[in-house]
Coordinates of C-alpha atoms in Angstrom, one line a residue:
Chain A
M1 CA 131.4 28.1 36.1
N2 CA 131.5 25.3 38.7
G3 CA 131.0 22.6 36.0
L4 CA 128.0 24.3 34.4
R5 CA 128.1 24.5 30.6
Y6 CA 125.3 24.9 28.3
L7 CA 124.7 23.3 24.8
P8 CA 127.7 23.3 22.5
D9 CA 127.7 24.7 18.9
V10 CA 124.6 26.8 19.1
V11 CA 125.4 30.4 19.6
T12 CA 125.2 33.1 16.9
L13 CA 128.4 34.9 17.9
E14 CA 130.3 36.2 14.8
Y15 CA 133.7 37.9 15.0
D16 CA 135.7 39.6 12.3
E17 CA 139.2 39.5 13.7
T18 CA 140.6 41.8 11.0
K19 CA 138.5 44.8 12.4
C20 CA 139.8 44.5 15.9
N21 CA 141.7 47.6 17.2
G22 CA 142.8 45.9 20.4
C23 CA 140.7 48.1 22.8
T24 CA 139.9 45.1 25.0
M25 CA 136.3 46.1 25.6
C26 CA 134.9 42.7 24.7
V27 CA 137.2 41.1 27.2
I28 CA 136.0 43.5 29.8
V29 CA 132.3 43.2 29.3
C30 CA 132.0 39.5 28.7
P31 CA 130.7 37.7 31.8
H32 CA 131.8 34.3 30.6
A33 CA 135.4 35.0 29.5
V34 CA 134.7 34.1 25.9
F35 CA 137.5 36.4 24.6
T36 CA 141.2 36.5 25.3
M37 CA 143.8 39.1 24.2
V38 CA 146.6 37.6 22.0
N39 CA 149.2 39.9 20.5
K40 CA 147.1 43.0 21.2
R41 CA 144.1 41.5 19.4
A42 CA 141.0 39.8 20.8
I43 CA 140.4 36.2 19.9
V44 CA 137.3 34.0 20.6
S45 CA 138.8 31.4 22.9
D46 CA 135.7 29.9 24.4
R47 CA 132.8 30.3 22.0
D48 CA 130.5 27.7 23.7
A49 CA 130.6 29.7 26.9
C50 CA 128.7 32.5 25.1
M51 CA 125.2 33.3 26.4
E52 CA 124.4 35.8 23.7
C53 CA 123.9 38.7 26.0
G54 CA 125.1 41.0 23.3
A55 CA 127.4 43.1 25.6
C56 CA 130.5 42.6 23.3
A57 CA 128.7 43.6 20.1
K58 CA 127.2 46.6 21.8
N59 CA 130.5 47.8 23.1
C60 CA 132.8 47.1 20.1
P61 CA 133.6 50.5 18.5
E62 CA 134.8 48.8 15.3
D63 CA 131.7 46.7 14.7
A64 CA 133.8 43.6 14.6
L65 CA 131.3 41.5 16.6
S66 CA 127.8 40.5 16.0
V67 CA 125.4 38.3 17.9
R68 CA 121.6 37.8 17.9
P69 CA 121.1 39.1 21.5
G70 CA 118.4 37.6 23.6
V71 CA 117.6 36.2 26.9
G72 CA 117.9 32.4 27.2
C73 CA 114.6 32.0 28.9
A74 CA 112.1 29.2 28.1
Y75 CA 109.2 31.1 29.7
A76 CA 109.8 34.2 27.5
I77 CA 109.9 32.0 24.4
L78 CA 106.6 30.3 25.4
V79 CA 104.9 33.6 26.1
G80 CA 106.2 34.9 22.7
K81 CA 104.9 31.8 20.9
L82 CA 101.5 32.0 22.5
R83 CA 101.1 35.7 21.7
G84 CA 102.8 35.4 18.3
T85 CA 105.5 37.9 19.2
E86 CA 109.2 37.8 19.9
P87 CA 110.4 36.2 23.2
N88 CA 108.7 38.2 25.9
C89 CA 109.2 38.1 29.6
G90 CA 105.7 39.4 30.3
C91 CA 107.1 42.6 31.8
D92 CA 104.4 44.7 30.1
D93 CA 101.7 43.6 32.5
S94 CA 104.0 44.5 35.4
V95 CA 103.0 41.4 37.4
S96 CA 105.9 39.1 37.1
C97 CA 109.1 39.9 35.4
C98 CA 112.6 38.6 35.4
Chain B
M1 CA 129.5 56.5 56.8
T2 CA 132.3 59.0 57.1
K3 CA 132.1 62.3 58.9
L4 CA 129.9 64.9 57.4
D5 CA 130.7 68.6 57.0
P6 CA 128.0 70.2 59.1
Q7 CA 128.1 73.4 57.0
K8 CA 127.3 71.5 53.8
I9 CA 124.7 69.1 55.1
E10 CA 121.5 69.7 56.9
S11 CA 120.1 66.9 59.0
D12 CA 117.0 65.2 57.8
S13 CA 115.9 63.9 61.0
S14 CA 112.5 65.5 60.6
G15 CA 111.9 63.0 57.8
C16 CA 110.2 65.7 55.6
C17 CA 111.1 66.1 52.0
S18 CA 111.0 68.6 49.3
P19 CA 108.2 68.2 46.8
G20 CA 108.5 65.3 44.4
G21 CA 109.4 65.7 40.7
N22 CA 112.7 67.3 41.6
L23 CA 115.2 66.4 39.0
T24 CA 117.7 65.3 41.6
G25 CA 115.2 62.7 42.8
L26 CA 114.6 63.5 46.5
S27 CA 111.8 61.1 47.2
L28 CA 111.2 57.4 47.1
I29 CA 108.2 56.1 45.4
G30 CA 106.3 52.8 45.7
E31 CA 105.8 51.2 49.0
H32 CA 108.8 52.9 50.6
K33 CA 107.6 56.1 52.2
Q34 CA 109.9 59.0 52.5
S35 CA 109.8 58.6 56.3
D36 CA 111.7 55.4 55.9
L37 CA 114.8 57.6 56.4
L38 CA 116.8 55.9 53.7
I39 CA 117.9 59.5 53.3
K40 CA 119.8 60.5 56.3
A41 CA 120.8 64.0 55.3
R42 CA 121.1 66.4 52.3
I43 CA 124.2 67.8 50.6
Q44 CA 124.2 71.2 48.9
T45 CA 125.5 71.3 45.4
S46 CA 125.3 73.7 42.4
V47 CA 122.3 71.8 41.2
G48 CA 120.5 71.9 44.5
E49 CA 120.2 69.6 47.4
I50 CA 121.1 66.0 46.9
P51 CA 120.1 63.3 49.5
V52 CA 122.8 61.4 51.4
V53 CA 122.0 57.7 51.8
D54 CA 123.1 55.3 54.5
T55 CA 125.5 52.5 53.6
E56 CA 124.0 50.3 56.2
L57 CA 120.9 48.3 55.5
K58 CA 118.2 48.7 58.1
F59 CA 115.9 46.0 59.3
S60 CA 113.1 47.4 57.0
D61 CA 115.5 47.3 54.0
R62 CA 116.2 43.6 54.7
V63 CA 112.5 42.9 55.1
G64 CA 112.0 44.6 51.7
I65 CA 114.6 42.4 50.1
W66 CA 113.1 39.3 51.6
K67 CA 109.7 40.3 50.3
A68 CA 111.0 41.0 46.8
R69 CA 112.6 37.5 46.9
W70 CA 109.2 36.1 47.5
G71 CA 107.7 38.2 44.8
I72 CA 105.7 40.4 47.2
G73 CA 105.4 43.9 45.7
R74 CA 108.5 43.2 43.7
M75 CA 107.5 45.5 40.8
R76 CA 107.0 48.3 43.2
F77 CA 110.3 47.9 45.0
R78 CA 111.8 51.0 43.5
V79 CA 114.0 54.1 44.1
T80 CA 113.3 57.4 42.4
P81 CA 115.9 58.0 39.6
G82 CA 118.3 60.8 40.2
L83 CA 121.5 61.6 42.1
Y84 CA 122.3 60.4 45.6
A85 CA 125.4 61.0 47.7
V86 CA 127.3 58.6 49.9
G87 CA 129.5 59.9 52.6
N88 CA 130.8 63.4 51.9
P89 CA 131.6 63.5 48.2
T90 CA 133.2 66.3 46.3
D91 CA 133.4 67.2 42.6
K92 CA 136.3 64.7 42.2
S93 CA 134.4 61.8 43.8
P94 CA 133.5 58.7 41.7
V95 CA 130.0 58.3 40.2
F96 CA 128.4 54.9 40.3
V97 CA 125.4 54.2 38.1
S98 CA 122.6 51.9 39.4
A99 CA 119.2 50.6 38.3
N100 CA 116.2 51.8 40.2
Y101 CA 115.3 48.4 41.5
K102 CA 115.7 48.9 45.2
M103 CA 117.6 45.7 45.7
S104 CA 120.2 46.8 43.1
F105 CA 120.5 50.2 44.8
D106 CA 120.7 48.6 48.3
F107 CA 123.5 46.2 47.4
L108 CA 125.4 49.1 45.8
R109 CA 125.1 51.5 48.7
K110 CA 126.0 48.8 51.2
S111 CA 129.2 48.1 49.4
L112 CA 130.1 51.8 49.3
S113 CA 130.8 52.0 53.0
G114 CA 133.7 54.4 53.5
I115 CA 133.8 55.5 49.9
D116 CA 132.7 59.1 49.4
S117 CA 130.9 58.9 46.1
W118 CA 127.8 59.8 44.0
I119 CA 125.2 57.4 42.9
M120 CA 123.2 58.1 39.7
V121 CA 120.1 56.0 39.7
I122 CA 118.6 55.6 36.2
D123 CA 115.1 54.7 35.4
T124 CA 114.9 50.9 34.6
R125 CA 111.2 50.7 35.6
G126 CA 112.1 48.9 38.8
I127 CA 114.0 46.1 37.0
N128 CA 117.5 44.9 38.1
V129 CA 120.6 45.8 36.1
W130 CA 121.1 42.7 34.1
C131 CA 117.5 42.1 33.0
A132 CA 117.0 45.8 32.3
A133 CA 120.2 45.8 30.2
G134 CA 118.8 42.9 28.2
K135 CA 115.6 44.9 27.6
G136 CA 117.6 48.0 26.8
T137 CA 116.1 50.1 29.6
F138 CA 119.4 50.1 31.4
G139 CA 120.7 51.6 28.2
T140 CA 122.7 54.2 26.3
D141 CA 119.9 56.7 25.8
E142 CA 118.7 56.5 29.4
I143 CA 122.2 57.1 30.7
I144 CA 122.8 60.1 28.4
S145 CA 119.5 61.7 29.3
R146 CA 119.9 61.0 33.0
I147 CA 123.3 62.7 32.9
A148 CA 121.7 65.8 31.4
L149 CA 118.6 65.7 33.7
S150 CA 120.5 65.4 36.9
G151 CA 123.1 68.0 35.9
L152 CA 125.9 65.6 36.6
D153 CA 128.4 67.7 34.6
K154 CA 127.9 70.5 37.2
V155 CA 128.2 68.2 40.2
V156 CA 131.5 66.6 39.3
S157 CA 134.5 68.1 37.5
H158 CA 135.7 64.8 36.0
R159 CA 134.0 63.0 33.2
R160 CA 133.9 59.3 34.3
I161 CA 131.0 57.1 35.3
I162 CA 131.3 53.6 36.8
L163 CA 128.7 51.1 35.6
P164 CA 128.1 47.6 36.8
Q165 CA 129.6 45.3 34.2
L166 CA 126.2 43.5 33.8
G167 CA 124.8 46.7 32.4
A168 CA 127.0 46.3 29.3
P169 CA 124.4 44.4 27.2
G170 CA 122.3 47.6 27.1
V171 CA 125.0 50.2 27.0
S172 CA 127.3 51.2 24.3
A173 CA 130.2 52.8 26.1
Y174 CA 131.7 54.6 23.1
Q175 CA 128.3 56.1 22.2
V176 CA 127.8 57.4 25.8
K177 CA 131.2 59.1 25.5
E178 CA 130.4 60.5 22.1
K179 CA 127.0 62.0 23.1
S180 CA 127.6 63.0 26.8
G181 CA 131.3 63.4 27.1
F182 CA 131.4 60.9 30.0
R183 CA 133.7 57.9 29.8
V184 CA 132.1 54.6 30.9
I185 CA 134.2 52.5 33.1
Y186 CA 132.8 49.0 33.7
G187 CA 133.1 48.0 37.3
P188 CA 132.9 44.5 38.8
I189 CA 129.9 42.3 38.4
R190 CA 129.3 42.0 42.1
S191 CA 129.0 45.2 44.2
A192 CA 130.8 43.5 47.0
D193 CA 134.0 43.7 44.9
I194 CA 133.8 47.5 44.5
P195 CA 136.2 48.3 47.4
A196 CA 138.8 46.0 45.9
F197 CA 138.1 47.5 42.4
M198 CA 138.6 51.0 43.8
Q199 CA 141.8 50.0 45.6
A200 CA 143.2 48.6 42.4
G201 CA 142.8 51.9 40.7
L202 CA 139.4 51.1 38.9
K203 CA 140.6 47.7 37.7
A204 CA 138.6 44.6 38.1
S205 CA 140.4 41.2 38.2
P206 CA 139.3 38.5 35.7
E207 CA 137.6 36.8 38.6
M208 CA 135.4 39.9 39.3
R209 CA 134.4 39.9 35.6
R210 CA 133.0 36.4 35.6
V211 CA 129.4 35.5 36.4
Y212 CA 128.9 32.3 38.4
F213 CA 125.8 30.3 39.4
T214 CA 126.6 29.0 42.9
L215 CA 124.3 27.0 45.1
R216 CA 123.6 30.2 47.0
D217 CA 122.9 32.2 43.8
R218 CA 120.4 29.5 42.7
I219 CA 118.6 29.0 46.0
V220 CA 117.7 32.7 46.4
L221 CA 115.8 32.4 43.2
V222 CA 113.6 29.5 44.3
P223 CA 110.9 31.4 46.3
N224 CA 110.1 33.8 43.5
D225 CA 109.9 31.1 40.8
L226 CA 107.8 29.0 43.2
V227 CA 105.3 31.8 43.8
A228 CA 105.2 33.3 40.3
S229 CA 103.7 30.3 38.6
F230 CA 101.8 28.8 41.5
K231 CA 98.4 29.4 39.9
Y232 CA 99.1 26.6 37.3
P233 CA 99.6 23.7 39.8
L234 CA 96.7 25.2 41.8
L235 CA 94.4 25.0 38.8
A236 CA 95.6 21.5 38.0
A237 CA 95.0 20.5 41.7
I238 CA 91.5 21.8 41.6
F239 CA 90.9 19.9 38.3
L240 CA 92.3 16.7 39.7
F241 CA 90.3 17.1 42.9
I242 CA 87.1 17.2 41.0
L243 CA 88.2 14.5 38.6
S244 CA 88.9 12.1 41.5
G245 CA 85.2 12.0 42.2
V246 CA 84.5 10.4 38.8
G247 CA 84.0 6.7 38.7
Q248 CA 81.4 4.0 38.6
G249 CA 78.1 5.7 39.1
I250 CA 79.5 8.8 37.2
F251 CA 80.3 11.0 40.1
S252 CA 80.4 10.6 43.9
L253 CA 80.9 13.5 46.3
N254 CA 82.1 11.1 48.9
R255 CA 84.6 9.6 46.6
M256 CA 85.9 13.0 45.7
L257 CA 86.3 14.1 49.3
E258 CA 88.0 10.8 50.1
R259 CA 90.5 10.7 47.2
G260 CA 90.6 14.4 46.1
P261 CA 93.1 15.6 48.7
F262 CA 95.6 12.9 47.6
Y263 CA 95.3 13.9 43.9
A264 CA 95.4 17.6 44.6
G265 CA 98.2 17.2 47.1
M266 CA 100.3 15.1 44.7
I267 CA 100.4 17.7 42.0
I268 CA 101.3 20.5 44.5
I269 CA 104.1 18.3 46.0
I270 CA 105.5 17.5 42.5
Y271 CA 105.4 21.2 41.6
I272 CA 107.3 22.1 44.7
I273 CA 109.9 19.3 44.1
A274 CA 110.3 20.5 40.5
N275 CA 111.1 24.0 41.7
I276 CA 113.7 22.9 44.3
L277 CA 115.4 19.6 43.4
P278 CA 116.7 20.5 39.9
V279 CA 117.9 23.8 41.2
I280 CA 119.9 22.3 44.1
L281 CA 121.3 19.4 42.0
L282 CA 121.9 21.4 38.8
P283 CA 125.6 20.8 38.4
F284 CA 125.3 17.1 39.3
L285 CA 122.4 16.1 37.0
P286 CA 123.3 14.4 33.7
G287 CA 122.9 16.3 30.5
K288 CA 123.4 20.0 29.5
S289 CA 119.9 20.9 28.7
F290 CA 117.7 22.0 31.6
S291 CA 114.8 19.9 30.5
A292 CA 117.0 16.7 30.7
K293 CA 118.4 17.8 34.1
G294 CA 114.8 18.3 35.3
A295 CA 113.7 14.9 34.0
W296 CA 116.5 13.3 35.9
A297 CA 115.5 15.1 39.1
G298 CA 112.0 14.0 38.5
F299 CA 113.2 10.4 38.1
L300 CA 115.1 10.7 41.3
A301 CA 112.0 12.0 43.2
A302 CA 109.8 9.3 41.6
L303 CA 112.3 6.6 42.6
M304 CA 112.3 7.8 46.2
S305 CA 108.5 7.9 46.4
G306 CA 108.5 4.4 44.7
L307 CA 110.7 3.1 47.6
Y308 CA 108.3 4.7 50.0
A309 CA 105.3 3.0 48.3
W310 CA 107.2 -0.3 48.4
N311 CA 107.0 -0.1 52.2
H312 CA 103.5 1.3 52.2
P313 CA 101.6 -0.9 49.7
G314 CA 98.4 0.4 48.3
I315 CA 99.3 4.1 48.7
F316 CA 98.9 4.8 45.0
G317 CA 95.8 2.6 44.7
N318 CA 96.5 0.7 41.5
W319 CA 99.3 0.4 39.0
P320 CA 98.0 2.8 36.4
T321 CA 97.8 5.5 39.0
A322 CA 101.4 4.8 40.2
A323 CA 102.6 4.8 36.5
A324 CA 100.6 8.0 35.9
W325 CA 102.3 9.8 38.8
F326 CA 105.7 8.6 37.7
L327 CA 105.2 10.1 34.2
I328 CA 103.6 13.3 35.5
C329 CA 106.5 13.8 37.9
L330 CA 109.0 13.5 35.0
A331 CA 107.1 15.9 32.7
V332 CA 106.5 18.5 35.4
C333 CA 110.1 18.4 36.7
S334 CA 111.4 18.6 33.2
F335 CA 109.1 21.5 32.2
V336 CA 109.7 23.6 35.4
S337 CA 113.4 23.0 35.2
M338 CA 113.4 24.1 31.6
N339 CA 111.8 27.4 32.7
F340 CA 114.6 27.9 35.1
T341 CA 116.8 28.7 32.1
G342 CA 115.4 32.3 32.4
S343 CA 116.7 32.5 36.0
S344 CA 120.1 31.0 35.1
T345 CA 123.2 33.0 34.3
Y346 CA 124.6 31.1 31.4
T347 CA 122.0 29.9 28.9
S348 CA 121.8 31.4 25.4
L349 CA 118.6 32.1 23.5
S350 CA 119.8 29.8 20.6
G351 CA 120.4 27.0 23.1
V352 CA 117.1 27.3 24.8
L353 CA 115.3 27.4 21.4
K354 CA 117.2 24.2 20.5
E355 CA 116.3 22.3 23.6
M356 CA 112.7 23.4 23.5
R357 CA 112.2 22.0 20.0
L358 CA 112.9 18.6 21.4
A359 CA 111.8 18.8 24.9
V360 CA 108.3 20.4 24.7
P361 CA 106.7 17.8 22.5
I362 CA 108.2 15.0 24.8
Q363 CA 106.9 16.8 27.9
I364 CA 103.4 17.2 26.4
G365 CA 103.3 13.6 25.3
T366 CA 104.5 12.3 28.6
A367 CA 102.0 14.4 30.6
A368 CA 99.2 13.3 28.2
I369 CA 100.0 9.6 28.7
G370 CA 100.2 10.3 32.4
L371 CA 96.8 11.9 32.5
I372 CA 95.2 9.1 30.5
L373 CA 96.7 6.6 33.0
L374 CA 95.5 8.7 35.9
V375 CA 91.9 8.7 34.5
T376 CA 92.2 5.0 33.9
G377 CA 93.3 4.5 37.5
I378 CA 90.4 6.6 38.7
L379 CA 87.8 4.7 36.6
I380 CA 88.9 1.1 37.5

C-alpha cells in the first residue's frame, strides 16, 4: 500500500478459525490481503490492514467472520453526529455523496 | 468491437429507441440523451432486443467523466439498469455485473474491447460499485432481482456472473447462488485487469485483488472534494470580509474594502491548500491519522508563507494576525485532511472514530484561539 497504513489495534474484525472450511472466499474478497491460506485454512495474517469493509464476513458461508462494517469517513460520522443518526454520507439528499 | 452478425443485429444509426421502461433497459436516463449513440446496435435474444454498446469512449463520454470528477451533475451520471451486449455475445459468453454510475459502466465497457460478453447493470442509484456495496445497494437482493427482471437465465445457458471484487462488501456470493442459481465469481478490482483475468481462466492474481492509493488515485479525487464543501470557506470568507471592517470607530466601510479582500482571500487560499497539499504528500507526512498528517501539511504551508512574510515585512499587519493565520491554517488543514478519510481506500470506521475523538476538540480549540487572535489583530 505504498507505505500507507492506518491506525493499529483498532479494528473490530473477529475470526473463529475452527469454523473455517477452507473455501478461500475471504482471501479473494479482501482488498487489503488481511487473510492468508495456511494448511487449507484461512488465517488472519495482517489484521491492522483491515478497513472494516465487511466483504469477508458477508461472503463467509460458515459465519466464521464478523466485523462491524462501516465506511471510514469522518464526514459521514460528523453528519451522523449532527443529525443524531448512524454515520451517514448524506446520500439521501442526492446532492453530494461518496 | 468485433464483427457483428448482420442477421442478428440491426443498426441503430437512426438513434431512435424503443419506449422506456423495457426490462432489458434500452434507454439512458439523466443528462445522457438516447441520441448520444452509446448504443451502436441491438442484438436479438429470446428476451427481446438488447443494446450493443461501444468499447471505445467517445469525446462526450470523456467530458462526462471530467464533469463527474468536478461534481457537475454527478448524481445524474447514470445508465439505465438492465442487460447490454458487448461485441457479438452468445449464450455461452461471460456476464459482467456493473453499477449504474456511468463512470463505472464506462470503465467496464472500455476494458471489454475484443471480449464478446454481456453486461448486467444493476440499480445502485447512480453510485459507484464500492460505495454502493458499502450502502448495500450494490447488494445480494438487487442482483437476485435484476437476474430475474432481465431474464438472464434465458439469455445465457451457463450460470456464472462476474462481479467486481469491490462489490463484495454488499454481496453474499453463497446467498446469490442459493436464491438465483448463479455462481458469483469475483473479478479483479480494476477493470483494466479484466483481459488478463479472462486469459488466466477467470483467475485474478493477488496483485489484482489489492486496492492501492497511488498519487494518481488521490489526485483525481481533489476536484470533487474541493467543490463539494466550497460553501463553508465561502461563508467564512464573507464573514471575515465583513469582520475586517470592524475597528476603532466601530465599523468603517473603507477599512473593510481595504482589508477585506486579504482576509477573505486568505481563508480561500488555506482551504485550497488544505485540499491539495495533504493529498499529494499523504505517504510522506508524519503520523498515521489523517488529522495529524493534515496538521503537518498546514505547518509546512504556514512555514512557507512565513518565509515569504519575512521578505515582505508587514504583509500580515501585526503579530496577532500572523499568529492567527498560522493557527487557522493548522486547524483547517487538519480538519479537511481528516475528511479525506472518506475518499481514501484504507481507513476503517473504528480508526476514524478514534482519531476524531482526539482531533476534533483540538481542531476546534486551535481555530477558536486563531479567531480570537484574528479579531485582536483587527482591533489593534
